[in-house]
Coordinates of C-alpha atoms in Angstrom, one line a residue:
X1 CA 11.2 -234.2 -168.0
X2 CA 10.2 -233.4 -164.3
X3 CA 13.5 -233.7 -161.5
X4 CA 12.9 -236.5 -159.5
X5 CA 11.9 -236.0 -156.1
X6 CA 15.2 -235.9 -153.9
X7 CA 16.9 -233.8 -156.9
X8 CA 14.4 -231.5 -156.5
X9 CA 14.4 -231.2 -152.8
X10 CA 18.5 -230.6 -153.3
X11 CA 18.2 -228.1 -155.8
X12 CA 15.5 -226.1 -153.2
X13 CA 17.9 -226.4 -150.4
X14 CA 21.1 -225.5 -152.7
X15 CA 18.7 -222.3 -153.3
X16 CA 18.2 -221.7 -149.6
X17 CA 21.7 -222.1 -148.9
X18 CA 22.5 -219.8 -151.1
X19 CA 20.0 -217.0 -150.5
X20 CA 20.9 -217.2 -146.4
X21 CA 24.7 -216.8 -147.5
X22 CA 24.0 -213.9 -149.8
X23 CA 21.2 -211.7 -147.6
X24 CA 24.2 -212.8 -144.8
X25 CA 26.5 -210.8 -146.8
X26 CA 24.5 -207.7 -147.4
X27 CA 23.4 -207.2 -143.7
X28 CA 27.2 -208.0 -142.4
X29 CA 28.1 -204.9 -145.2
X30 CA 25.4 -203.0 -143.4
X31 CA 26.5 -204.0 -140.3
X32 CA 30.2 -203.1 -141.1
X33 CA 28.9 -199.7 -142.2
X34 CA 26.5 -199.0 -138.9
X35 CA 28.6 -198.0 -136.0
X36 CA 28.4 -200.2 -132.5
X37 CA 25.9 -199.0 -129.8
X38 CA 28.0 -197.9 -126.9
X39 CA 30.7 -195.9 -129.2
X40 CA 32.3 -194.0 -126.1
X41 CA 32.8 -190.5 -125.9
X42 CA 36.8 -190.2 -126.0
X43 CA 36.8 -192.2 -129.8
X44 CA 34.2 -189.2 -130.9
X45 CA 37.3 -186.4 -130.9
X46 CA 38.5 -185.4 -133.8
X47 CA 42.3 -185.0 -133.4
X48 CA 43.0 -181.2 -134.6
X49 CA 43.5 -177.5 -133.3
X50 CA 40.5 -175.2 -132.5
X51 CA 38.7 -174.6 -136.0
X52 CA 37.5 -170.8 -137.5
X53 CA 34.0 -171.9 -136.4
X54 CA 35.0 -172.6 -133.0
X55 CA 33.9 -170.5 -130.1
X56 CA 36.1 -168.1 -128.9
X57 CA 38.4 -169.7 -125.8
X58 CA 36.6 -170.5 -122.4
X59 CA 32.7 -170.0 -124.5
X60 CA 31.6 -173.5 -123.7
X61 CA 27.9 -172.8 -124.4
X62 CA 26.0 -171.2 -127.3
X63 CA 25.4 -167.2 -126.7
X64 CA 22.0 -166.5 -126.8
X65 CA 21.2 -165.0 -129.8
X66 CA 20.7 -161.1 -130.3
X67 CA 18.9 -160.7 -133.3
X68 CA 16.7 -157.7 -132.9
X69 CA 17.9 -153.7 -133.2
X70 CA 16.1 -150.4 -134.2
X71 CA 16.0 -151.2 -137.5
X72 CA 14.3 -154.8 -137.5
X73 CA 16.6 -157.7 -137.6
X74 CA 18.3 -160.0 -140.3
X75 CA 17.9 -163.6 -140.9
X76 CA 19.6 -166.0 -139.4
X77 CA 21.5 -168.9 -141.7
X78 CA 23.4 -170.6 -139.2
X79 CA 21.1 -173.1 -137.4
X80 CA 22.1 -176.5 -135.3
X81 CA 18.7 -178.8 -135.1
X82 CA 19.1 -181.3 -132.8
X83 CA 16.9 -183.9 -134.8
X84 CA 15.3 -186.2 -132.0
X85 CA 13.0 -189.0 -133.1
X86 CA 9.2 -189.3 -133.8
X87 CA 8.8 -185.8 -132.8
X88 CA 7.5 -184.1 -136.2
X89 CA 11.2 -183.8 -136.6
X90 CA 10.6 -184.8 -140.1
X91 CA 8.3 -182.0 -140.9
X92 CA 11.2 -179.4 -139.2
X93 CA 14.0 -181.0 -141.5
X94 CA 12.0 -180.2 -144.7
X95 CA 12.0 -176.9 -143.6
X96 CA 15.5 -176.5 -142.5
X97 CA 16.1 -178.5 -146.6
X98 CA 14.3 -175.9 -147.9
X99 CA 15.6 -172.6 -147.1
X100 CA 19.1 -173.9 -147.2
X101 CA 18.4 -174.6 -150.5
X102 CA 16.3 -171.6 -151.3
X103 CA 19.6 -169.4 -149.9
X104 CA 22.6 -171.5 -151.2
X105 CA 23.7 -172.2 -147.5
X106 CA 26.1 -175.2 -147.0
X107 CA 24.9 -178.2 -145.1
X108 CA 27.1 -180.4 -142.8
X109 CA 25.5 -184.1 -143.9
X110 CA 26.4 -187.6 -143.5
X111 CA 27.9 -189.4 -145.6
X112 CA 26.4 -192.9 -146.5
X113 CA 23.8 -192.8 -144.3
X114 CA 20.7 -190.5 -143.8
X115 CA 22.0 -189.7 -140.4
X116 CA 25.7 -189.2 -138.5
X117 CA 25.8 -193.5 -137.7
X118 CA 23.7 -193.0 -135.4
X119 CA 23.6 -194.3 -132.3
X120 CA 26.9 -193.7 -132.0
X121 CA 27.9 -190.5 -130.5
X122 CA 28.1 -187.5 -133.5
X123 CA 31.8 -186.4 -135.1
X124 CA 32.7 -183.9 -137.3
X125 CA 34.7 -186.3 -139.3
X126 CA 31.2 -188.3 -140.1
X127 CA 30.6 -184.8 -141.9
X128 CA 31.0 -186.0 -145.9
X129 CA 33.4 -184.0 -147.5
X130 CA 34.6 -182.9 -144.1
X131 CA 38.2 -181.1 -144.2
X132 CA 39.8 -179.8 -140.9
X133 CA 38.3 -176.3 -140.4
X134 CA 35.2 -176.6 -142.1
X135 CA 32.6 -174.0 -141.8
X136 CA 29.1 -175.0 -142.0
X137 CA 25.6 -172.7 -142.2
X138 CA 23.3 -175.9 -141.2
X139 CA 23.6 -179.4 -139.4
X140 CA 20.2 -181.1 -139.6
X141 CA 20.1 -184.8 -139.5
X142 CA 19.9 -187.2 -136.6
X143 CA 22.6 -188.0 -134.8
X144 CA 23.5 -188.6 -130.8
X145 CA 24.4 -185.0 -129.8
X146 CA 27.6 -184.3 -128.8
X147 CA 28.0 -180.5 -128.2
X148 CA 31.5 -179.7 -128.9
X149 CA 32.0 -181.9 -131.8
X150 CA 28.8 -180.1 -133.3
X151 CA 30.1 -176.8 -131.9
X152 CA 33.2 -177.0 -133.9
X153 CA 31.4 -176.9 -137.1
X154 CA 29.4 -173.6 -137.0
X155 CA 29.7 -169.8 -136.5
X156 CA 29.7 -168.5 -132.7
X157 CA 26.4 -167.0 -133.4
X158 CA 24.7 -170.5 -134.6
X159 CA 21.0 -170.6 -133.4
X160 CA 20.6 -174.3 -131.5
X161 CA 17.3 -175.6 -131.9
X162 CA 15.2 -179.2 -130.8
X163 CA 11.9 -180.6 -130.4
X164 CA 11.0 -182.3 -127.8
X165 CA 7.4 -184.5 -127.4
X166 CA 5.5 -186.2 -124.5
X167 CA 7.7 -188.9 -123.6
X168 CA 4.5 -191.4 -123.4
X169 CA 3.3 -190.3 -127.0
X170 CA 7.1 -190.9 -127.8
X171 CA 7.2 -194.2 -126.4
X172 CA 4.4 -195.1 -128.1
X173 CA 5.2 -194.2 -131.6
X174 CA 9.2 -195.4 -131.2
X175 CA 7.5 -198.9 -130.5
X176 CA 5.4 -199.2 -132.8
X177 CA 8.1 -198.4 -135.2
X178 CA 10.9 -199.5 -134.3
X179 CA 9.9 -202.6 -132.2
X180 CA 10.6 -204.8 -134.9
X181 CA 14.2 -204.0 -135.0
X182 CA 14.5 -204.3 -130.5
X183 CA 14.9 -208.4 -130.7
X184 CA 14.1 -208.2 -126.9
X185 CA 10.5 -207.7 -128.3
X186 CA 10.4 -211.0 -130.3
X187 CA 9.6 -212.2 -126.8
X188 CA 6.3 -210.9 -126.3
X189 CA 3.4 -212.7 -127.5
X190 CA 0.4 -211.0 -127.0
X191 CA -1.7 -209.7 -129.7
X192 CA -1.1 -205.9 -128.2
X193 CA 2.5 -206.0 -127.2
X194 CA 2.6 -202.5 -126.0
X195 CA 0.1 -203.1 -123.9
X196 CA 2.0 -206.8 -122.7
X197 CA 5.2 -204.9 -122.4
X198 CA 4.0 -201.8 -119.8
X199 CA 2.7 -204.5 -117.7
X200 CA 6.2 -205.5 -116.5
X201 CA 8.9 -203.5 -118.7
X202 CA 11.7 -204.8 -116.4
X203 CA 10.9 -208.8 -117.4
X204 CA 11.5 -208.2 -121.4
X205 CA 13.8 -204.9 -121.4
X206 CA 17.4 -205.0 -121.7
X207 CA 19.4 -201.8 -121.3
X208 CA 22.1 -203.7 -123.4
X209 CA 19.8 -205.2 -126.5
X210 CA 20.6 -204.1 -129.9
X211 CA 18.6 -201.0 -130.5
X212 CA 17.6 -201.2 -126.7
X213 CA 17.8 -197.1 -126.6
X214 CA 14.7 -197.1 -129.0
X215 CA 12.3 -197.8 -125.8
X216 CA 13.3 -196.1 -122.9
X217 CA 13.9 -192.2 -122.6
X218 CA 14.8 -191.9 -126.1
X219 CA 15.2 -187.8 -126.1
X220 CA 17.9 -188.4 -123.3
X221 CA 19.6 -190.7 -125.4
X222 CA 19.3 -188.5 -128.4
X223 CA 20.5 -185.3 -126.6
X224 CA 23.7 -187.7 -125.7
X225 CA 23.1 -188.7 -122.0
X226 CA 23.1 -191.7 -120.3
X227 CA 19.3 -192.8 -120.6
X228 CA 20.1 -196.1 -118.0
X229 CA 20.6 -192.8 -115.2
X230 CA 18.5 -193.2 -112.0
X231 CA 15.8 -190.6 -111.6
X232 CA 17.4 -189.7 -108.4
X233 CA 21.2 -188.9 -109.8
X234 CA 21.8 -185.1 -109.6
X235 CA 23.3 -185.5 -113.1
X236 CA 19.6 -185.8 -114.1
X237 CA 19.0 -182.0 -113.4
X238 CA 22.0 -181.1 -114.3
X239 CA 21.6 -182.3 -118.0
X240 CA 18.3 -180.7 -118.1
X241 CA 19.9 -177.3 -117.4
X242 CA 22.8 -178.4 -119.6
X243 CA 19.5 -178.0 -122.4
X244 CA 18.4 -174.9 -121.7
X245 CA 22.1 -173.2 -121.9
X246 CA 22.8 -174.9 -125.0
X247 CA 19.6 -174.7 -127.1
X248 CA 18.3 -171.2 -128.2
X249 CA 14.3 -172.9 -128.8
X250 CA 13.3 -175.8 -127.6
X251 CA 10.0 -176.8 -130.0
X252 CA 7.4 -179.2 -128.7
X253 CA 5.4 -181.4 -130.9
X254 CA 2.2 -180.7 -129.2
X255 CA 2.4 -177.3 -130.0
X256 CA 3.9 -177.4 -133.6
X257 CA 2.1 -174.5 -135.0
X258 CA 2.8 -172.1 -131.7
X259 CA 6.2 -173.6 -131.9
X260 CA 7.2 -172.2 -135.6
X261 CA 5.9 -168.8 -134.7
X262 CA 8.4 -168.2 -131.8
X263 CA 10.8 -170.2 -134.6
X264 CA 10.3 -167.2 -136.9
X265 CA 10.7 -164.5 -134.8
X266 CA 13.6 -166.5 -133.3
X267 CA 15.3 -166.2 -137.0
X268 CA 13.6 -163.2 -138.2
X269 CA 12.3 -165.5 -140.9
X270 CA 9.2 -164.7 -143.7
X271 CA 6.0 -167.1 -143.5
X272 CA 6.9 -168.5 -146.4
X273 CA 10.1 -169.7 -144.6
X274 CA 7.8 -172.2 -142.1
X275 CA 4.9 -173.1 -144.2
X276 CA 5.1 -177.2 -143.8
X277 CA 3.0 -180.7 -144.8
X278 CA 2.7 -183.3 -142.2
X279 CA 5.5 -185.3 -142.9
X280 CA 6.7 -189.2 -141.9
X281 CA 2.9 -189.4 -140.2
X282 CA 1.6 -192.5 -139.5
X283 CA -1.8 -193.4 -140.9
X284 CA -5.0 -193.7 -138.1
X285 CA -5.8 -197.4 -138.1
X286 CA -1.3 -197.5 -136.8
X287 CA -1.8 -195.5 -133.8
X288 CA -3.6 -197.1 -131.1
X289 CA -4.3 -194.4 -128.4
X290 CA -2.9 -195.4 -125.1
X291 CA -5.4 -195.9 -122.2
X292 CA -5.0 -193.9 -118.9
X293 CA -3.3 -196.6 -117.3
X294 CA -0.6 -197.5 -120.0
X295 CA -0.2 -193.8 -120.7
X296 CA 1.0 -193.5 -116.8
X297 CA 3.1 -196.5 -117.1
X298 CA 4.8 -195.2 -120.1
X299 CA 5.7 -191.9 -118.9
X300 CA 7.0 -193.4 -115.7
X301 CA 8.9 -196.1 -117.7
X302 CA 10.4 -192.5 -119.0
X303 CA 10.9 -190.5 -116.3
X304 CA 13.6 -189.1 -117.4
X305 CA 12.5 -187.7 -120.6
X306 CA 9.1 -186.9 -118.3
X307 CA 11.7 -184.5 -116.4
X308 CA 12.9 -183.1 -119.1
X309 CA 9.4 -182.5 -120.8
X310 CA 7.9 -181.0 -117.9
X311 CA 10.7 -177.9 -117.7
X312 CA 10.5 -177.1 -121.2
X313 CA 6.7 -177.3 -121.4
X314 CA 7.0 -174.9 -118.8
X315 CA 9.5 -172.5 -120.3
X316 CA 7.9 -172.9 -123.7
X317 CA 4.7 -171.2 -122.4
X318 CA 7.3 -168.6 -120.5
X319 CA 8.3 -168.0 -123.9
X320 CA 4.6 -168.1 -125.1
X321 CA 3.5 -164.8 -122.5
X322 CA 6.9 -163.2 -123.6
X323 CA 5.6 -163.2 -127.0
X324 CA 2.2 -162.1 -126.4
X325 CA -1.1 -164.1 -125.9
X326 CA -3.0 -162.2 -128.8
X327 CA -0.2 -161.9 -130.8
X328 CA 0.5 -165.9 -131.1
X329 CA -3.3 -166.6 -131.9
X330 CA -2.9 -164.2 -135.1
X331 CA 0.2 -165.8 -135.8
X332 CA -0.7 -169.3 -135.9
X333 CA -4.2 -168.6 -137.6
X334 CA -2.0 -166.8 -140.4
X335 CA 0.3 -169.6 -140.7
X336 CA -2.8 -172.4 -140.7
X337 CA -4.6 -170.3 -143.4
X338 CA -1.4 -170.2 -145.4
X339 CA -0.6 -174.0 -144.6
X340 CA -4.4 -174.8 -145.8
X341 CA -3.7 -172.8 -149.1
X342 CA -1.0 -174.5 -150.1
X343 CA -2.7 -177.6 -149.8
X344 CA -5.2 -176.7 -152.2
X345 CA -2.6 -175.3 -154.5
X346 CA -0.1 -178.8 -154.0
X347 CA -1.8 -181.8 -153.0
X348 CA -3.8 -183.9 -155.3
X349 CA -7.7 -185.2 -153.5
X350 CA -6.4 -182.4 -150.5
X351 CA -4.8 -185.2 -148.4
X352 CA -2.4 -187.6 -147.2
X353 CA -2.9 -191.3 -148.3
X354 CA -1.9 -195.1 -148.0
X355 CA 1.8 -196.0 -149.1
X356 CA 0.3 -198.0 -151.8
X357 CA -1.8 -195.2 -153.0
X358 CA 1.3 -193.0 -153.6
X359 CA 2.1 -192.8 -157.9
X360 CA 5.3 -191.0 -158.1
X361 CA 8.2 -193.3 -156.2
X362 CA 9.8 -189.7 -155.6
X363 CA 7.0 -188.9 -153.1
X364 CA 7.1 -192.8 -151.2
X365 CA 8.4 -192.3 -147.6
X366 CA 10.4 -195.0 -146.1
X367 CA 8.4 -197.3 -144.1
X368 CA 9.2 -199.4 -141.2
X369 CA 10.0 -203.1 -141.4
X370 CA 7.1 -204.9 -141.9
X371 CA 4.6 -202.4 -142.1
X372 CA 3.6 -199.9 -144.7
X373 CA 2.5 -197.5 -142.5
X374 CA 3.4 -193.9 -143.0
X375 CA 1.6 -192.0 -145.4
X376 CA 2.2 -189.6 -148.3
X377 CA 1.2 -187.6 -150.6
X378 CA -0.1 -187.2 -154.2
X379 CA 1.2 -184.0 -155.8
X380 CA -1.2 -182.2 -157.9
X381 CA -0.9 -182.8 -161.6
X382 CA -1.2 -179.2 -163.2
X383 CA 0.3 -176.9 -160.4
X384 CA 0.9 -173.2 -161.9
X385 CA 4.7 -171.9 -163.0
X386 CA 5.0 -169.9 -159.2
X387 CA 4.6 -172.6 -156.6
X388 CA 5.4 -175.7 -158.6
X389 CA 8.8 -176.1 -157.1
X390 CA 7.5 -175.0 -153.7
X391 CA 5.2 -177.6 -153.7
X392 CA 7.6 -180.0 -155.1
X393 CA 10.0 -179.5 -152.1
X394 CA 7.0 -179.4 -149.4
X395 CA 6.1 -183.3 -150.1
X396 CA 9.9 -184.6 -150.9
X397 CA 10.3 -186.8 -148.1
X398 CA 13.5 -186.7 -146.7
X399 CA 15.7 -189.0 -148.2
X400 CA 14.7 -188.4 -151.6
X401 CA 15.4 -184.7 -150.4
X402 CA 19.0 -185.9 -149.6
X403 CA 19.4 -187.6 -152.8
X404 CA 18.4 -184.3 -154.4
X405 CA 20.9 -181.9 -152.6
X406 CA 23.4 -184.5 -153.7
X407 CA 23.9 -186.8 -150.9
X408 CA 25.9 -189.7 -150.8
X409 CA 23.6 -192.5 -149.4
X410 CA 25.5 -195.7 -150.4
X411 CA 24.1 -197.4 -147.0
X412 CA 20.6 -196.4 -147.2
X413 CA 20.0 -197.5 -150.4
X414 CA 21.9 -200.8 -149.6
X415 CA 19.6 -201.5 -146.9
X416 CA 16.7 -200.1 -149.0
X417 CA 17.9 -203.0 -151.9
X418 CA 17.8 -205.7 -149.3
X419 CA 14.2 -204.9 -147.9
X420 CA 13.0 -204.8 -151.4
X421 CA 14.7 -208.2 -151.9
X422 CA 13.6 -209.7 -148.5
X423 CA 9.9 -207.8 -149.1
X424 CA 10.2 -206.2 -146.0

């Protein structure tokens, strides 16, 4: 027999009730587990003597690395990558996964999370499994960098390595990924709200908002400066500098292909070493191009990252002549010709496809909320005995690649239960 009418509304809002109370549970755990935006500095220190991987006293910067003598030079295992966001970043970590695991190097990784509770500032005790002392060969995952805490946890001879990308590309990709997540968005209510925003950035942005530091100078932030400075403050130049003493190879997304060359010769590394997929790409129809006008506004709105873009754009090509002219072109068609071989040899139909086209649930990337954007990868049914695992490892995205190096990602895979709950 049917409820009647006001028994069955009750029973609908008991449901309700309950649902809200429940998914308010869950994202209060995940909130208990995600660190607070503006973590200071001082609470970032771990509390204990100078470590074995420390620098010797009164080094404060990495040494630039000499890697080369008469007799050729040897790999390098030690490597610091400052993992900045939407940069191709995702594409350098699967490398990075790779011949750590290839060589049975030991990996400094969160613990819970895919990154180091990020945005707060990065710790060594975030490190799982982390004892006092520790010695680590590679720290990969995002975090906010703080230089001495990551310091502590690698040889003296560590190679530091980022990417950097133009901040108006950058700003562009961040929003339309993570916009969802910046509530100060919610306010705009145009049918292109990139486009609304640019307009007047200063009416909807608030340098306090929750996950504010997603749209505005977002390499500053990541590199663990204050991305509120004024273009004007001295510190501004001073941090850039700061870069450039610290970081052996700075890598620009423009230039990914010229940029694992001088990576390879950097770490006296094989081909092999940097052969890569295109990973965590979004697919076409997701990435409007912006216009001369909004692609001026954006970089201004970033003109801090704009600063820091323009001197490494400039040393990169430094780096570029240093190399040799000639020299890179052979490289980089050698590395394309081996990048387009592998695809033949991995990748089922030759290409990346739709979220929803993707069979194995071992290949699906994480998506962003409410959008099933990023594409994948198909790998090839009958791959032969030699580069099976190879190809295996080239289309893992990354946080099945953490699960598989034995990762403990408790929070991710909380969240990941509630968005599949919540279908977002």
């Amino acid at each position: 027999m049917p409820l009647p009418q006001k028994k069955r509304w009750v029973s609908m809002a008991k449901g309700l009730v309950l649902g809200a109370l429940f998914t308010s549970f869950l994202l209060l755990l995940y909130s208990y587990a995600a660190p607070p935006l503006h973590a200071g500095l001082a609470s970032t220190r771990t509390p204990e003597g100078t470590a074995p991987c420390s620098p010797a006293p009164g080094e404060s910067e990495a040494p630039a690395p000499a890697n080369r003598s008469a007799g050729g030079c040897q790999p390098r295992r030690d490597i610091v990558f400052m993992k900045t966001h939407k940069t191709a970043s995702s594409t350098l970590l699967n490398i990075l996964f790779r011949f750590g695991q290839k060589h049975g190097l030991k990996f400094a990784f969160p613990n819970g999370r895919n990154d180091f509770d990020y945005p707060a500032f990065f710790a060594r005790s975030l490190v799982q499994d982390y004892r006092p002392g520790a010695c680590f060969n590679i720290i990969c995952n995002h975090m906010r960098f703080h230089y001495d805490e990551v310091r502590g946890l690698v040889p003296p001879n560590a190679t530091f390595i980022t990417v950097l990308r133009d901040p108006a590309r950058l700003f562009e990709s961040s929003f339309h990924y993570f916009g969802s997540v910046v509530p100060f968005t919610w306010k705009l209510s145009g049918r292109d709200k990139l486009a609304e925003f640019l307009q007047d950035p200063d009416r909807y942005y608030d340098p306090n908002g929750y996950n504010a530091h997603y749209l505005r100078n977002l390499l500053f932030f990541d590199l663990g400066y204050d991305s509120g400075l004024d273009p004007g403050d001295p510190q501004v130049q001073e941090h850039i500098l700061e870069v450039e003493r610290r970081f052996h190879l700075v890598l620009l997304q423009e230039y990914f292909d010229e940029s694992l060359v001088l990576l390879k010769d950097l770490l006296c590394w094989e081909l092999e070493d940097v052969l890569y997929f295109k990973l965590n790409a979004r697919r076409a129809s997701a990435v409007p191009r912006l216009s001369g006008e909004l692609y001026r506004r954006a970089t201004a709105w970033n003109v801090l990252d704009a600063r820091l873009y323009r001197h490494f754009n400039a040393s990169f090509w430094r780096k570029v002549e240093a190399f040799g002219r000639e020299r890179m072109a052979r490289e980089v068609a050698a590395l394309r010709r081996a990048n387009e071989r592998m695809r033949r040899i991995c990748i089922d139909g030759g290409r990346a496809v739709d979220a929803a086209a993707i069979q194995d649930s071992a290949m699906q990337p994480w998506q962003p909320l409410g959008a099933k954007s990023i594409l994948g990868y198909n790998l090839k049914k009958s791959i032969g005995q030699r580069h099976a695992q190879l190809c295996r490892r080239m289309l893992t995205p990354e946080i099945q690649y953490l699960m598989d190096l034995g990762v403990n990602l408790w929070v991710t895979k909380l969240w990941k239960l509630i968005r599949d709950f919540l279908r977002w």
